[in-house]
PDB file of C-alpha atoms in Angstrom:
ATOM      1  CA  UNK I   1      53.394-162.201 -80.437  1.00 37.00           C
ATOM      2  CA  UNK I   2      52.645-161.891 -83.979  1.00 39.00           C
ATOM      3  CA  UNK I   3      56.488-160.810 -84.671  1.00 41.00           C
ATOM      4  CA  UNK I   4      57.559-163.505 -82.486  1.00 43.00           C
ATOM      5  CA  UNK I   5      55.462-166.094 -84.370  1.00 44.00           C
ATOM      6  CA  UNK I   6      56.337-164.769 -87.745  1.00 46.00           C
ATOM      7  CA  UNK I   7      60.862-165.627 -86.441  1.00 60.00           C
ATOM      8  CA  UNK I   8      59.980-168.723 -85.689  1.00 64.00           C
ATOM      9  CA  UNK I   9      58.476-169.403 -88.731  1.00 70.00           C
ATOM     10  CA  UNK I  10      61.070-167.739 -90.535  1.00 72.00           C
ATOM     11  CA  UNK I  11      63.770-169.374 -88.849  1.00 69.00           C
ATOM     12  CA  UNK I  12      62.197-173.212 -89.313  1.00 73.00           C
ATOM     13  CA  UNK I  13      61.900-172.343 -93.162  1.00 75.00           C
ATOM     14  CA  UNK I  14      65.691-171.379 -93.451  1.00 73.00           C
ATOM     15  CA  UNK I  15      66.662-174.643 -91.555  1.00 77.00           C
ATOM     16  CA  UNK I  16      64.233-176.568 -93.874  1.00 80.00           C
ATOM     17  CA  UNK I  17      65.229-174.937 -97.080  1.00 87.00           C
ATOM     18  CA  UNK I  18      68.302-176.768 -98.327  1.00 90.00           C
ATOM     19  CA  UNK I  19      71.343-175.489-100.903  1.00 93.00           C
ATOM     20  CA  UNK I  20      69.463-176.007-104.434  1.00 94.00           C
ATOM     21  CA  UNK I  21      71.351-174.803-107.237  1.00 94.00           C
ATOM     22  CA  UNK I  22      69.715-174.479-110.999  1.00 93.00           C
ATOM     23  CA  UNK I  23      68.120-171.797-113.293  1.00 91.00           C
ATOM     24  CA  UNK I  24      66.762-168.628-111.899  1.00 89.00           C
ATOM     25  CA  UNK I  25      64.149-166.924-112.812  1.00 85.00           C
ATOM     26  CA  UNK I  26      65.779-164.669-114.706  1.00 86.00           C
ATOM     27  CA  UNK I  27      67.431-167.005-117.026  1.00 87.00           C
ATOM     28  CA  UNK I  28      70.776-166.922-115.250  1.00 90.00           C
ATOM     29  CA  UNK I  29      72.297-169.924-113.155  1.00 93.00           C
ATOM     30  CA  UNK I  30      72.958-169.983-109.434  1.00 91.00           C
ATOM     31  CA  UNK I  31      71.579-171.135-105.710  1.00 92.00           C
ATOM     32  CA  UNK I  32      68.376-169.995-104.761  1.00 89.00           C
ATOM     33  CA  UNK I  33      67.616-167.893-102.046  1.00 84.00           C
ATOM     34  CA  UNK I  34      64.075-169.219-101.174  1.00 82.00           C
ATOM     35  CA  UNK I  35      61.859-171.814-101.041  1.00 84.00           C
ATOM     36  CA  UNK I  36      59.755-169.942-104.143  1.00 86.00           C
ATOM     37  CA  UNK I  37      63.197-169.453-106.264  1.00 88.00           C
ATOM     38  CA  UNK I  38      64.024-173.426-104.978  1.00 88.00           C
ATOM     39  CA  UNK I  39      60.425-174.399-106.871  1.00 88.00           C
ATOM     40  CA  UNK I  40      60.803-172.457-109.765  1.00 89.00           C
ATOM     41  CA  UNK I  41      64.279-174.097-110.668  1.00 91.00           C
ATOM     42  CA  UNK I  42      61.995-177.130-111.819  1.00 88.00           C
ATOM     43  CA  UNK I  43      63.254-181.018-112.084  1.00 86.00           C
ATOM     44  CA  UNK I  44      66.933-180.215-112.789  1.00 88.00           C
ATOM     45  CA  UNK I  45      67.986-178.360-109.532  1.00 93.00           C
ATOM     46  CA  UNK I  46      70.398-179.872-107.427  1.00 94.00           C
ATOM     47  CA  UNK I  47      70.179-179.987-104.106  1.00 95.00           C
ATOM     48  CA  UNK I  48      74.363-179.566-103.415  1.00 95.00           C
ATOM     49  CA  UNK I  49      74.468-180.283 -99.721  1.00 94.00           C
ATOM     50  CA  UNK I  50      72.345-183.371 -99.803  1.00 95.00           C
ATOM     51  CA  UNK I  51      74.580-184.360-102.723  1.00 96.00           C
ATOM     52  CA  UNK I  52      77.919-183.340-100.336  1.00 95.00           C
ATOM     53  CA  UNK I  53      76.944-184.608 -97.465  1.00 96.00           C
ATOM     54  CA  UNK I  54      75.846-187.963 -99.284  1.00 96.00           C
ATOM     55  CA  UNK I  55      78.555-188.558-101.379  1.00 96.00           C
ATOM     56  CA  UNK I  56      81.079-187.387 -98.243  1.00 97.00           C
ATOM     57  CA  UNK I  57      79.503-189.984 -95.858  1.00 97.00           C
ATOM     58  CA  UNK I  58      79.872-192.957 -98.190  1.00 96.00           C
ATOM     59  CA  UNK I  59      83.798-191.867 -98.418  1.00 97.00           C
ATOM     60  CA  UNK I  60      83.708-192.089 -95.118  1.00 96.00           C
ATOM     61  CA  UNK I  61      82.537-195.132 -94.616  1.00 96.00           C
ATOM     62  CA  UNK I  62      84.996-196.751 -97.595  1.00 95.00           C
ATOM     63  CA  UNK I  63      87.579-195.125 -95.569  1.00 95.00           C
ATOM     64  CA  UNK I  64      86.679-196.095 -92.162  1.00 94.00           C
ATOM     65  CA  UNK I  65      86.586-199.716 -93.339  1.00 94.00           C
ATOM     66  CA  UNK I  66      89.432-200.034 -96.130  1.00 93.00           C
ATOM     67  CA  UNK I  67      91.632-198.820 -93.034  1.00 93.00           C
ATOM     68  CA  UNK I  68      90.194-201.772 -90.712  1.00 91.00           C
ATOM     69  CA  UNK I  69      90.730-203.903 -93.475  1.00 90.00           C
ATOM     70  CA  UNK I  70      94.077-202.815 -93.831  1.00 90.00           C
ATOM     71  CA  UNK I  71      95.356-203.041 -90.382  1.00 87.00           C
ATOM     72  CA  UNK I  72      93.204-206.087 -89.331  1.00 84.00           C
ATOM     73  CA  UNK I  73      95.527-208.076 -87.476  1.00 83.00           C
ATOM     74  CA  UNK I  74      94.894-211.898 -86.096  1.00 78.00           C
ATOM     75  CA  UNK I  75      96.317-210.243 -82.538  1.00 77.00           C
ATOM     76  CA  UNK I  76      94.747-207.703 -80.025  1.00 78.00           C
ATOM     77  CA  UNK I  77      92.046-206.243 -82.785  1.00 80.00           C
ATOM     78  CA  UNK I  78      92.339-202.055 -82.723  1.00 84.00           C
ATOM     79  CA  UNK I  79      88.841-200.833 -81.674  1.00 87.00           C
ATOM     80  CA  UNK I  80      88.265-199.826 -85.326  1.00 88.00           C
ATOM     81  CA  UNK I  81      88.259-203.559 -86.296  1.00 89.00           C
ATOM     82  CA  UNK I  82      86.256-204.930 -83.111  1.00 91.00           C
ATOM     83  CA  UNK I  83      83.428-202.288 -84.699  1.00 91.00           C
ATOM     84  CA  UNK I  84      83.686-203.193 -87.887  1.00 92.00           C
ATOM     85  CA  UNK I  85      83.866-206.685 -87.346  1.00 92.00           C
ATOM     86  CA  UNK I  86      81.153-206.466 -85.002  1.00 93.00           C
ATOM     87  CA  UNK I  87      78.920-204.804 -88.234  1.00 95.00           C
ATOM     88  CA  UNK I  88      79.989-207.446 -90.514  1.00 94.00           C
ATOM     89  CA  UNK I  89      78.657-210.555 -88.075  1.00 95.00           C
ATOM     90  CA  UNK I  90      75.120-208.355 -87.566  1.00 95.00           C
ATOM     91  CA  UNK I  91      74.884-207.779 -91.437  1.00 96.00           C
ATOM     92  CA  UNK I  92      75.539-211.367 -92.006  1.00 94.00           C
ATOM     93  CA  UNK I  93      73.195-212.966 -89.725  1.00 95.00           C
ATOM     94  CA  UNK I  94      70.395-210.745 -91.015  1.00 94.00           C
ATOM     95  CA  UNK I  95      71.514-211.803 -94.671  1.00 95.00           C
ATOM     96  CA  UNK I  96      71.566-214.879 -93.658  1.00 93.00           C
ATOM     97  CA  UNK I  97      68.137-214.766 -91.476  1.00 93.00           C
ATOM     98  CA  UNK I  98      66.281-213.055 -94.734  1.00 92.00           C
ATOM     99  CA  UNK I  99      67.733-213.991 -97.984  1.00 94.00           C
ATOM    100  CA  UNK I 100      67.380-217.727 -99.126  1.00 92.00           C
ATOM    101  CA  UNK I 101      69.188-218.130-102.150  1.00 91.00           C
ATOM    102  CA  UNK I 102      72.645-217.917-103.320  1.00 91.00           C
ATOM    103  CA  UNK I 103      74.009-214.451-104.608  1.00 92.00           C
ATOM    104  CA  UNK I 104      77.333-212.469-103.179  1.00 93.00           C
ATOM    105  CA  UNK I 105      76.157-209.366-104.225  1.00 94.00           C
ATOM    106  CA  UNK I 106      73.436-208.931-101.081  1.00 96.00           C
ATOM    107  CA  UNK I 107      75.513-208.936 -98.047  1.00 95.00           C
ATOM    108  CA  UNK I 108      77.800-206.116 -99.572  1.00 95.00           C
ATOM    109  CA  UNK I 109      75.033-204.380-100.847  1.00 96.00           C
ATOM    110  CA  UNK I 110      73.157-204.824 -97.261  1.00 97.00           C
ATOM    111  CA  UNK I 111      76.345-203.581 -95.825  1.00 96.00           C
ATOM    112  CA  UNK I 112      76.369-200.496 -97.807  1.00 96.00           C
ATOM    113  CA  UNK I 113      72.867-199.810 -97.158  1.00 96.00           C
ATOM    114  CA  UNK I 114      73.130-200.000 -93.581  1.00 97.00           C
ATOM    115  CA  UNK I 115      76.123-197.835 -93.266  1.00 96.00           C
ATOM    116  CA  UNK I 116      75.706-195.536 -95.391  1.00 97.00           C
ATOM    117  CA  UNK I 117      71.834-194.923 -94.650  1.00 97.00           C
ATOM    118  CA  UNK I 118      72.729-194.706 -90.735  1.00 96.00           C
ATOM    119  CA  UNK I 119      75.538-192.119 -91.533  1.00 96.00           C
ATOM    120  CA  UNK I 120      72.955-190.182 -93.189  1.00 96.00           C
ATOM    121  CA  UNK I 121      70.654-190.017 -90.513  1.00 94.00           C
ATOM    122  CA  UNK I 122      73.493-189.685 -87.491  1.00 93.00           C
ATOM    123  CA  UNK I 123      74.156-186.199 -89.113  1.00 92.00           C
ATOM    124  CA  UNK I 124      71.067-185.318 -87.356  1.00 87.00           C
ATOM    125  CA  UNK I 125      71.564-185.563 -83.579  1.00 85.00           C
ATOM    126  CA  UNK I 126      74.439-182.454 -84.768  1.00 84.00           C
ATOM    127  CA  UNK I 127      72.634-178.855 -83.133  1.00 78.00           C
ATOM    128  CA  UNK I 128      70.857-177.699 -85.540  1.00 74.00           C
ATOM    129  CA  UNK I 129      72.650-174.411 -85.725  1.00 78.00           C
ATOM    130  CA  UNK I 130      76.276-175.135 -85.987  1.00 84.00           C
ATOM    131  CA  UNK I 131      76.360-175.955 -89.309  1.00 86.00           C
ATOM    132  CA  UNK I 132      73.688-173.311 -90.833  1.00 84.00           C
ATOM    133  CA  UNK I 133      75.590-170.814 -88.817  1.00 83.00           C
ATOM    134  CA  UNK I 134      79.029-171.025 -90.027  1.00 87.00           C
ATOM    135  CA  UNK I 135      77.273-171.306 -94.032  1.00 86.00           C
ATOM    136  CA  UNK I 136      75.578-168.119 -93.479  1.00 84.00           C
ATOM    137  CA  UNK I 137      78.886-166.395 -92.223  1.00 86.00           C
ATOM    138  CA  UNK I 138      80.218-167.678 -95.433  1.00 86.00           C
ATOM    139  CA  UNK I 139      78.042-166.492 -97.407  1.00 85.00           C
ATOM    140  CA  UNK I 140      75.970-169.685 -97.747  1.00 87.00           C
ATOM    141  CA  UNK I 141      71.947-168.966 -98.178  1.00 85.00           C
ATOM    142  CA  UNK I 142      71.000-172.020 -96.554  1.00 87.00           C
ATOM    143  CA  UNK I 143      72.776-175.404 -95.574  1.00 90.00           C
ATOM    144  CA  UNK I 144      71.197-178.393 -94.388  1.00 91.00           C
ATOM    145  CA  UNK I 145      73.259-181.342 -93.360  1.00 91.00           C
ATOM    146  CA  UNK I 146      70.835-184.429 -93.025  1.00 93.00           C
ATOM    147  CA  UNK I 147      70.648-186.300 -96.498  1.00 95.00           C
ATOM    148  CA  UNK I 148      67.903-188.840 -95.698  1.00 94.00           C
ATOM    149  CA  UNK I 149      65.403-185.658 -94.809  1.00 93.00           C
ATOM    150  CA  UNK I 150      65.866-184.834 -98.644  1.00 94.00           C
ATOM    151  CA  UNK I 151      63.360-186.901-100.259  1.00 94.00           C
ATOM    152  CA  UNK I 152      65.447-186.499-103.564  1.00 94.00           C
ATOM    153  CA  UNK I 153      68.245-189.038-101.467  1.00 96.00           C
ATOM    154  CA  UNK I 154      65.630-191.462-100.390  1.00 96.00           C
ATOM    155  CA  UNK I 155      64.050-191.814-103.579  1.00 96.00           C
ATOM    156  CA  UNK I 156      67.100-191.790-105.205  1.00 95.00           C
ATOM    157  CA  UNK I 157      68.390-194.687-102.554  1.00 96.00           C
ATOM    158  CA  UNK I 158      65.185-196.712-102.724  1.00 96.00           C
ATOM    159  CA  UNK I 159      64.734-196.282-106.810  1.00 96.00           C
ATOM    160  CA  UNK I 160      68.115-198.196-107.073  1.00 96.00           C
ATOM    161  CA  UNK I 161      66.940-201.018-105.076  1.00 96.00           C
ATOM    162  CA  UNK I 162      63.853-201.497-107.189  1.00 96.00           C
ATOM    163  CA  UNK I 163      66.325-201.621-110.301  1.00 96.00           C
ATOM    164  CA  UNK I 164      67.955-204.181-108.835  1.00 96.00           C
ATOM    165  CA  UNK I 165      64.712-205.980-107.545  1.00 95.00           C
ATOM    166  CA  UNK I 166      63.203-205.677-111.575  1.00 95.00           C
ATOM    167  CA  UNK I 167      66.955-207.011-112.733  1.00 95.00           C
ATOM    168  CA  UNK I 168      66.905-210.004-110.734  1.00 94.00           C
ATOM    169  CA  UNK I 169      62.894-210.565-111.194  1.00 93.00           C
ATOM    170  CA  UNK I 170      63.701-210.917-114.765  1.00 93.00           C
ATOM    171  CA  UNK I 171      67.061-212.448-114.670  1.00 92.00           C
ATOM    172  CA  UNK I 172      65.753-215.234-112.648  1.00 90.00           C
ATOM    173  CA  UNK I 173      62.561-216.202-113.667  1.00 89.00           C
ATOM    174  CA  UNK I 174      62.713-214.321-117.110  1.00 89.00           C
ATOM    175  CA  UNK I 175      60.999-211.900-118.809  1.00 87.00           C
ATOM    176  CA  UNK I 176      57.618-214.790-119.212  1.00 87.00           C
ATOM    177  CA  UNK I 177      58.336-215.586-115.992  1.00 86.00           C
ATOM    178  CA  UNK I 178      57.989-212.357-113.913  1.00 87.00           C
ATOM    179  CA  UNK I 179      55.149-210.923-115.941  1.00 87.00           C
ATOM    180  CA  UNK I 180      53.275-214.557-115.381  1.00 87.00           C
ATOM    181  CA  UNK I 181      53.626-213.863-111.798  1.00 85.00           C
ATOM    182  CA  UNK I 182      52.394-210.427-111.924  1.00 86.00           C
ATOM    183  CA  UNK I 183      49.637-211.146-114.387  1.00 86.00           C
ATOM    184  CA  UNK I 184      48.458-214.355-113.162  1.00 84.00           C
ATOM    185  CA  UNK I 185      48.324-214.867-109.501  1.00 80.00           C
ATOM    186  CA  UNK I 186      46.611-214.257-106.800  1.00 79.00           C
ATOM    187  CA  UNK I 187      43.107-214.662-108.775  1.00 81.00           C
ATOM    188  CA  UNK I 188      42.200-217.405-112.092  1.00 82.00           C
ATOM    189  CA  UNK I 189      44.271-216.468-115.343  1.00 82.00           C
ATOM    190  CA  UNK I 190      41.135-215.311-116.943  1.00 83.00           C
ATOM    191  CA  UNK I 191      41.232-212.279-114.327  1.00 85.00           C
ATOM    192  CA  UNK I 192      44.852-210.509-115.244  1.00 83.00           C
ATOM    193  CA  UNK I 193      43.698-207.481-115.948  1.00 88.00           C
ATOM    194  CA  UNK I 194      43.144-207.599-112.355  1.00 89.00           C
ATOM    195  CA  UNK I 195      45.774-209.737-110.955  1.00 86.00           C
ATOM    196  CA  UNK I 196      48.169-207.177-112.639  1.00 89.00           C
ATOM    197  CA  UNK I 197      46.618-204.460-111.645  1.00 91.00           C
ATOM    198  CA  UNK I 198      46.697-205.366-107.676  1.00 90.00           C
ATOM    199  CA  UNK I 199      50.689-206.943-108.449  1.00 89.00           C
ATOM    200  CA  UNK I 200      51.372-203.745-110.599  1.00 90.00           C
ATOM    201  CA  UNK I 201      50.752-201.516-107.685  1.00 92.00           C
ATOM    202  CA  UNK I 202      52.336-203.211-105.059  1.00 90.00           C
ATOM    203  CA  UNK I 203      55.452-203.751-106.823  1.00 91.00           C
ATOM    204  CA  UNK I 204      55.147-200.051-107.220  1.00 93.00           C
ATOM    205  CA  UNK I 205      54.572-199.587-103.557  1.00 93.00           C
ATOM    206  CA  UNK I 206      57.847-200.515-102.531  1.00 93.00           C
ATOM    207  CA  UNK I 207      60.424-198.409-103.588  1.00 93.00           C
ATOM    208  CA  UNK I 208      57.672-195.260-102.533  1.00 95.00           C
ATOM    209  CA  UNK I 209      57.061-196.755 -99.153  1.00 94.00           C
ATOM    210  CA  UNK I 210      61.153-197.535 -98.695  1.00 94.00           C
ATOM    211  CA  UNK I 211      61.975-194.043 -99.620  1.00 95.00           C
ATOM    212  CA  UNK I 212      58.946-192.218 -97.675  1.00 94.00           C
ATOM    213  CA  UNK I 213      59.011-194.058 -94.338  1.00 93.00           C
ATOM    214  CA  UNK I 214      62.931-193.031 -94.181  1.00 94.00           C
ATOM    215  CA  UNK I 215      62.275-189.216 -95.251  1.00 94.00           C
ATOM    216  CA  UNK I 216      59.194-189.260 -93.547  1.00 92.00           C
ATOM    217  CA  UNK I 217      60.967-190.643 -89.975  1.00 89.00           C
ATOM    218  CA  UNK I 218      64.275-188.081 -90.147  1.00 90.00           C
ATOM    219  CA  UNK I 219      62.387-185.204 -91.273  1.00 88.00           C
ATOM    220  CA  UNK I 220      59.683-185.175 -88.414  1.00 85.00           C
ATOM    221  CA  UNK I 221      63.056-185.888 -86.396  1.00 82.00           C
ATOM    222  CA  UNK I 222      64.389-182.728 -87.730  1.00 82.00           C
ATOM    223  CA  UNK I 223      61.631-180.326 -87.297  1.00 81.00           C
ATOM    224  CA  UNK I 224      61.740-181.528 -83.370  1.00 78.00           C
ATOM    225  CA  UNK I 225      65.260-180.643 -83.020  1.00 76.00           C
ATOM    226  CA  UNK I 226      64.191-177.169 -84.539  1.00 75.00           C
ATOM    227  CA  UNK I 227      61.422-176.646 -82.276  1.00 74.00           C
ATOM    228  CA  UNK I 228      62.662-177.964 -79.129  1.00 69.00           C
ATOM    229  CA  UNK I 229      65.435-176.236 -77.208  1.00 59.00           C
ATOM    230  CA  UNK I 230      68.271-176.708 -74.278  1.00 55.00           C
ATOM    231  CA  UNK I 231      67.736-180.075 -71.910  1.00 55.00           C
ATOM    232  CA  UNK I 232      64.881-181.100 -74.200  1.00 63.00           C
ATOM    233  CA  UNK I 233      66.662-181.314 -77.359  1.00 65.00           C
ATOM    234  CA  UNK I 234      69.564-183.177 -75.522  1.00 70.00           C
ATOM    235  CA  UNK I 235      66.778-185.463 -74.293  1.00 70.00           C
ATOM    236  CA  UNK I 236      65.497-186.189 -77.611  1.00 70.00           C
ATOM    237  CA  UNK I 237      68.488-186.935 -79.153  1.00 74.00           C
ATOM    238  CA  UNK I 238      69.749-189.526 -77.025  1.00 77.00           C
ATOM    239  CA  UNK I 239      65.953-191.487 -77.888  1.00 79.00           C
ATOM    240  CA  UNK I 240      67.013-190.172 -81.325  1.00 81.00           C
ATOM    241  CA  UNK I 241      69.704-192.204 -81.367  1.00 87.00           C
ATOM    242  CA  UNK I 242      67.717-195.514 -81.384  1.00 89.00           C
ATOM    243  CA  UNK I 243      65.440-194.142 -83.919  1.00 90.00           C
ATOM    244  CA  UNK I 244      68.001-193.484 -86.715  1.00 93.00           C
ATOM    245  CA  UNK I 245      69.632-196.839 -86.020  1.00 93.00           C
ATOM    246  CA  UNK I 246      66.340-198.472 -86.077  1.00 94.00           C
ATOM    247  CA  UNK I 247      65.187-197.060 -89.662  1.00 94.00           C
ATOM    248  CA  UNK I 248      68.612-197.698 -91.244  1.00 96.00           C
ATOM    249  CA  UNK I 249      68.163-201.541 -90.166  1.00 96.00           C
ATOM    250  CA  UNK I 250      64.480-201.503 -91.704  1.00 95.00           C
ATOM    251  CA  UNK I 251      65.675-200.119 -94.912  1.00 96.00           C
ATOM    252  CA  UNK I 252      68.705-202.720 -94.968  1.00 96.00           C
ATOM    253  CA  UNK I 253      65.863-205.529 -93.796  1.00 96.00           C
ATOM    254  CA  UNK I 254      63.578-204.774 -96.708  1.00 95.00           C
ATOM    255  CA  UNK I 255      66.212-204.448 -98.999  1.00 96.00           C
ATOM    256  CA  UNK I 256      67.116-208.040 -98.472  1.00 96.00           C
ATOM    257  CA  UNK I 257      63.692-208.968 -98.334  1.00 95.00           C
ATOM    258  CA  UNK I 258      62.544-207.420-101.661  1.00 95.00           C
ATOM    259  CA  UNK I 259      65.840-209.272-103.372  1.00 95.00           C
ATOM    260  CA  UNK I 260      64.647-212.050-101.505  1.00 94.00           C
ATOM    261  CA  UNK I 261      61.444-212.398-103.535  1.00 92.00           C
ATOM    262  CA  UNK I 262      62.998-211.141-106.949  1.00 91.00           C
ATOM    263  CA  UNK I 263      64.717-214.556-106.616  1.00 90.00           C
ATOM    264  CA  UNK I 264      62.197-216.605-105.347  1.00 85.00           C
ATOM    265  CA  UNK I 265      59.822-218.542-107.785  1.00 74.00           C
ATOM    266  CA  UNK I 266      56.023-218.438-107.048  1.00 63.00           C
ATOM    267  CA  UNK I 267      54.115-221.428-108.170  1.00 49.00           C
TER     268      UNK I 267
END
């Protein structure tokens, strides 16, 4: 039992562990073979398959829609452009339904979001093993294929958003403007210390919670995959399939919202 219990373990660590490449601990460059080599590459590792993966699936959705763009026709639509049209309309309402000011840039960015965060996180209802399995025949140390259950892509994903939530703030209400709202509301003027204290840390909150409730979601998907087996893994992937859907529309929603209030004025 103790053997037995020691494999599994082993074997959810190797699916966990993903391709990080940096500075060994011998001075020398290359991809680490452990968890322990993966920590002691510090801040400048690179995690190459979330970076693959990532970069791949956003090709693939430029692709998938420059060639419905390409061959949209104002006759029988192919099935390509009845889905992509069909994403368009449900990113626009929900623009439309959120975001109550004027600015082109949303709905694209929405658009991007969605796709590109639901790509992400479709990777995961893949078995487990297929991919891991042909790396290590390769000569691969480890391989994981699910972006969004590397906290480095989340962050990374939800950091932009709250440059682009801070470069609206200030570009429409100004730089007076948007540290009047965080220094002087909810409470009297006399109390910003306070007031900025309590608006300081909840403007932090959001790109944290954005990128944690994503990571958080896929990777407790993941280790269920890993630990369930046969029928049962089947079964959780088809409720799977609502959950990755679901979280890529709540990051798209509170993308939109958080714009949303970078352009609103507070009075």
């Amino acid at each position: 039992m103790a053997t037995e219990s020691h494999s599994s373990g082993e074997y959810i660590k190797h699916h966990l562990q993903n391709l990080t490449y940096g500075q060994l601990p011998d001075g020398t460059w290359g991809f680490a073979h452990g968890a322990a080599e993966a920590k002691s590459m510090g801040f400048w590792a690179i995690n190459v398959d979330s970076m693959l993966f990532s970069i791949g699936l956003g090709l693939l959705f430029l692709l998938l829609f420059r060639m419905a763009a390409k061959k949209a026709t104002t006759g029988t639509p192919s099935g390509l452009q009845n889905f992509v049209e069909w994403i368009i309309e449900f990113i626009d309402g929900s623009v439309r339904g959120s975001f109550s000011h004027q600015n082109a840039m949303v709905a694209p960015l929405a658009l991007t979001v969605f796709m590109w965060v639901f790509l992400m996180n479709l990777m995961d209802l893949f078995p487990v093993d297929w991919f891991p399995y042909a790396a290590t025949l390769s000569g691969v140390p480890h391989l994981k294929i699910v972006p969004s259950t590397d906290p480095n892509v989340t962050f990374g994903l939800s950091l932009s958003i709250f440059f682009l939530v801070l470069y609206y703030s200030v570009k429409m209400k100004g730089a007076g403007g948007f540290f009047s709202e965080l220094a002087f509301q909810p409470f009297p003027k006399f109390l910003f210390p306070v007031n900025l204290l309590l608006e300081g840390v909840g403007l932090i909150a959001k790109p944290i919670s954005l990128a944690l409730r994503l990571f958080g979601n896929m990777y407790a998907g993941e280790m269920i995959f890993i630990l369930f087996g046969g029928a049962l893994q089947w079964a959780w992937a088809v409720f799977h399939i609502l959950i990755i859907t679901l979280q890529a529309f709540i990051f798209m929603t509170l993308t939109i919202v958080y714009l949303d209030m970078a352009h609103a004025e507070h009075h």
